[in-house]
Amino acid sequence: MYIHIGQDVSILSSWLIAVLDLDRASANSQDLQDFLLQAEENNRLEWLGPEIPRSVVVCLDRIYLSPVRPETLKARFSLTYYQAELDRLAEG
């Protein structure tokens, strides 16, 4: 199942590792800054549009700066997970 994370980007739900809330992250968080800098240096960081990013979506092979709020992404993931479970039960 796919989750829309912003702009025209959807990812497989199995690729999702973490969603970090940029609104709650400390602007001075050295660990987060280092993480994003390293991702950018390795060409793994993608900005999803010109809007202010609200979340960092960490996937297996990429890190996305998304304007979609983490709560919205969580709801989308939950819907995807429950739909997959319903599909699995219907098959069995």
PDB file of C-alpha atoms in Angstrom:
ATOM      1  CA  MET A   1       0.000   0.000   0.000  1.00  0.00           C
ATOM      2  CA  TYR A   2       1.106   3.551  -0.710  1.00  0.00           C
ATOM      3  CA  ILE A   3       1.099   6.644   1.496  1.00  0.00           C
ATOM      4  CA  HIS A   4       0.989  10.129  -0.016  1.00  0.00           C
ATOM      5  CA  ILE A   5       3.628  12.248   1.776  1.00  0.00           C
ATOM      6  CA  GLY A   6       3.360  15.522  -0.154  1.00  0.00           C
ATOM      7  CA  GLN A   7       3.593  17.045  -3.626  1.00  0.00           C
ATOM      8  CA  ASP A   8       3.304  14.160  -6.098  1.00  0.00           C
ATOM      9  CA  VAL A   9       5.224  11.703  -3.914  1.00  0.00           C
ATOM     10  CA  SER A  10       3.812   8.486  -2.523  1.00  0.00           C
ATOM     11  CA  ILE A  11       5.868   5.795  -0.845  1.00  0.00           C
ATOM     12  CA  LEU A  12       5.263   2.164  -0.075  1.00  0.00           C
ATOM     13  CA  SER A  13       4.200   1.875   3.547  1.00  0.00           C
ATOM     14  CA  SER A  14       6.827  -0.835   4.061  1.00  0.00           C
ATOM     15  CA  TRP A  15       9.548   1.701   3.165  1.00  0.00           C
ATOM     16  CA  LEU A  16       8.616   4.020   6.056  1.00  0.00           C
ATOM     17  CA  ILE A  17      11.062   4.008   8.961  1.00  0.00           C
ATOM     18  CA  ALA A  18      10.148   7.166  10.898  1.00  0.00           C
ATOM     19  CA  VAL A  19       8.337  10.486  10.784  1.00  0.00           C
ATOM     20  CA  LEU A  20       9.933  13.330  12.733  1.00  0.00           C
ATOM     21  CA  ASP A  21       7.960  16.419  13.754  1.00  0.00           C
ATOM     22  CA  LEU A  22       9.909  19.523  12.728  1.00  0.00           C
ATOM     23  CA  ASP A  23       7.519  21.837  14.585  1.00  0.00           C
ATOM     24  CA  ARG A  24       8.480  20.164  17.865  1.00  0.00           C
ATOM     25  CA  ALA A  25      12.141  19.529  17.112  1.00  0.00           C
ATOM     26  CA  SER A  26      14.560  21.935  18.666  1.00  0.00           C
ATOM     27  CA  ALA A  27      15.980  24.381  16.142  1.00  0.00           C
ATOM     28  CA  ASN A  28      19.322  23.820  17.848  1.00  0.00           C
ATOM     29  CA  SER A  29      19.190  20.025  17.703  1.00  0.00           C
ATOM     30  CA  GLN A  30      22.689  19.202  16.526  1.00  0.00           C
ATOM     31  CA  ASP A  31      21.802  15.552  15.964  1.00  0.00           C
ATOM     32  CA  LEU A  32      18.942  16.437  13.605  1.00  0.00           C
ATOM     33  CA  GLN A  33      21.053  19.008  11.787  1.00  0.00           C
ATOM     34  CA  ASP A  34      23.873  16.478  11.353  1.00  0.00           C
ATOM     35  CA  PHE A  35      21.431  13.808  10.156  1.00  0.00           C
ATOM     36  CA  LEU A  36      19.911  16.106   7.507  1.00  0.00           C
ATOM     37  CA  LEU A  37      23.314  17.436   6.432  1.00  0.00           C
ATOM     38  CA  GLN A  38      24.638  13.909   5.960  1.00  0.00           C
ATOM     39  CA  ALA A  39      21.537  12.963   3.953  1.00  0.00           C
ATOM     40  CA  GLU A  40      22.011  16.017   1.750  1.00  0.00           C
ATOM     41  CA  GLU A  41      25.715  15.287   1.222  1.00  0.00           C
ATOM     42  CA  ASN A  42      24.800  11.737   0.158  1.00  0.00           C
ATOM     43  CA  ASN A  43      22.094  13.016  -2.242  1.00  0.00           C
ATOM     44  CA  ARG A  44      19.385  11.280  -0.207  1.00  0.00           C
ATOM     45  CA  LEU A  45      17.484  14.398   0.927  1.00  0.00           C
ATOM     46  CA  GLU A  46      14.467  15.634  -1.030  1.00  0.00           C
ATOM     47  CA  TRP A  47      12.425  18.777  -0.417  1.00  0.00           C
ATOM     48  CA  LEU A  48       8.768  18.264  -1.301  1.00  0.00           C
ATOM     49  CA  GLY A  49       7.858  21.696  -2.527  1.00  0.00           C
ATOM     50  CA  PRO A  50       8.587  25.275  -1.570  1.00  0.00           C
ATOM     51  CA  GLU A  51       6.406  25.237   1.558  1.00  0.00           C
ATOM     52  CA  ILE A  52       7.868  25.162   5.050  1.00  0.00           C
ATOM     53  CA  PRO A  53       8.573  21.524   5.923  1.00  0.00           C
ATOM     54  CA  ARG A  54       6.557  20.180   8.855  1.00  0.00           C
ATOM     55  CA  SER A  55       7.985  16.681   8.973  1.00  0.00           C
ATOM     56  CA  VAL A  56      10.990  14.596   8.082  1.00  0.00           C
ATOM     57  CA  VAL A  57       9.955  11.319   6.480  1.00  0.00           C
ATOM     58  CA  VAL A  58      12.718   8.742   6.817  1.00  0.00           C
ATOM     59  CA  CYS A  59      12.523   5.886   4.322  1.00  0.00           C
ATOM     60  CA  LEU A  60      14.814   3.017   3.430  1.00  0.00           C
ATOM     61  CA  ASP A  61      16.641   4.896   0.691  1.00  0.00           C
ATOM     62  CA  ARG A  62      15.595   8.568   0.985  1.00  0.00           C
ATOM     63  CA  ILE A  63      14.756  11.273   3.488  1.00  0.00           C
ATOM     64  CA  TYR A  64      11.982  13.678   2.570  1.00  0.00           C
ATOM     65  CA  LEU A  65      11.228  17.137   3.985  1.00  0.00           C
ATOM     66  CA  SER A  66       7.451  17.233   3.736  1.00  0.00           C
ATOM     67  CA  PRO A  67       4.986  20.092   4.246  1.00  0.00           C
ATOM     68  CA  VAL A  68       2.457  17.529   5.516  1.00  0.00           C
ATOM     69  CA  ARG A  69       2.023  17.520   9.288  1.00  0.00           C
ATOM     70  CA  PRO A  70       3.141  14.362  11.124  1.00  0.00           C
ATOM     71  CA  GLU A  71      -0.371  13.805  12.505  1.00  0.00           C
ATOM     72  CA  THR A  72      -1.741  13.692   8.970  1.00  0.00           C
ATOM     73  CA  LEU A  73       0.945  11.241   7.873  1.00  0.00           C
ATOM     74  CA  LYS A  74       0.180   9.053  10.891  1.00  0.00           C
ATOM     75  CA  ALA A  75      -3.514   9.013   9.989  1.00  0.00           C
ATOM     76  CA  ARG A  76      -2.690   8.112   6.381  1.00  0.00           C
ATOM     77  CA  PHE A  77      -0.410   5.301   7.544  1.00  0.00           C
ATOM     78  CA  SER A  78      -3.090   3.972   9.907  1.00  0.00           C
ATOM     79  CA  LEU A  79      -5.677   3.934   7.124  1.00  0.00           C
ATOM     80  CA  THR A  80      -3.239   2.109   4.855  1.00  0.00           C
ATOM     81  CA  TYR A  81      -2.406  -0.434   7.556  1.00  0.00           C
ATOM     82  CA  TYR A  82      -6.058  -1.162   8.380  1.00  0.00           C
ATOM     83  CA  GLN A  83      -6.978  -1.450   4.703  1.00  0.00           C
ATOM     84  CA  ALA A  84      -4.150  -3.962   4.192  1.00  0.00           C
ATOM     85  CA  GLU A  85      -5.403  -5.982   7.171  1.00  0.00           C
ATOM     86  CA  LEU A  86      -8.967  -5.964   5.829  1.00  0.00           C
ATOM     87  CA  ASP A  87      -7.710  -7.094   2.418  1.00  0.00           C
ATOM     88  CA  ARG A  88      -5.671  -9.887   4.049  1.00  0.00           C
ATOM     89  CA  LEU A  89      -8.670 -11.094   6.052  1.00  0.00           C
ATOM     90  CA  ALA A  90     -10.920 -11.018   2.990  1.00  0.00           C
ATOM     91  CA  GLU A  91      -8.461 -13.227   1.121  1.00  0.00           C
ATOM     92  CA  GLY A  92      -8.252 -15.811   3.919  1.00  0.00           C
TER      93      GLY A  92
END
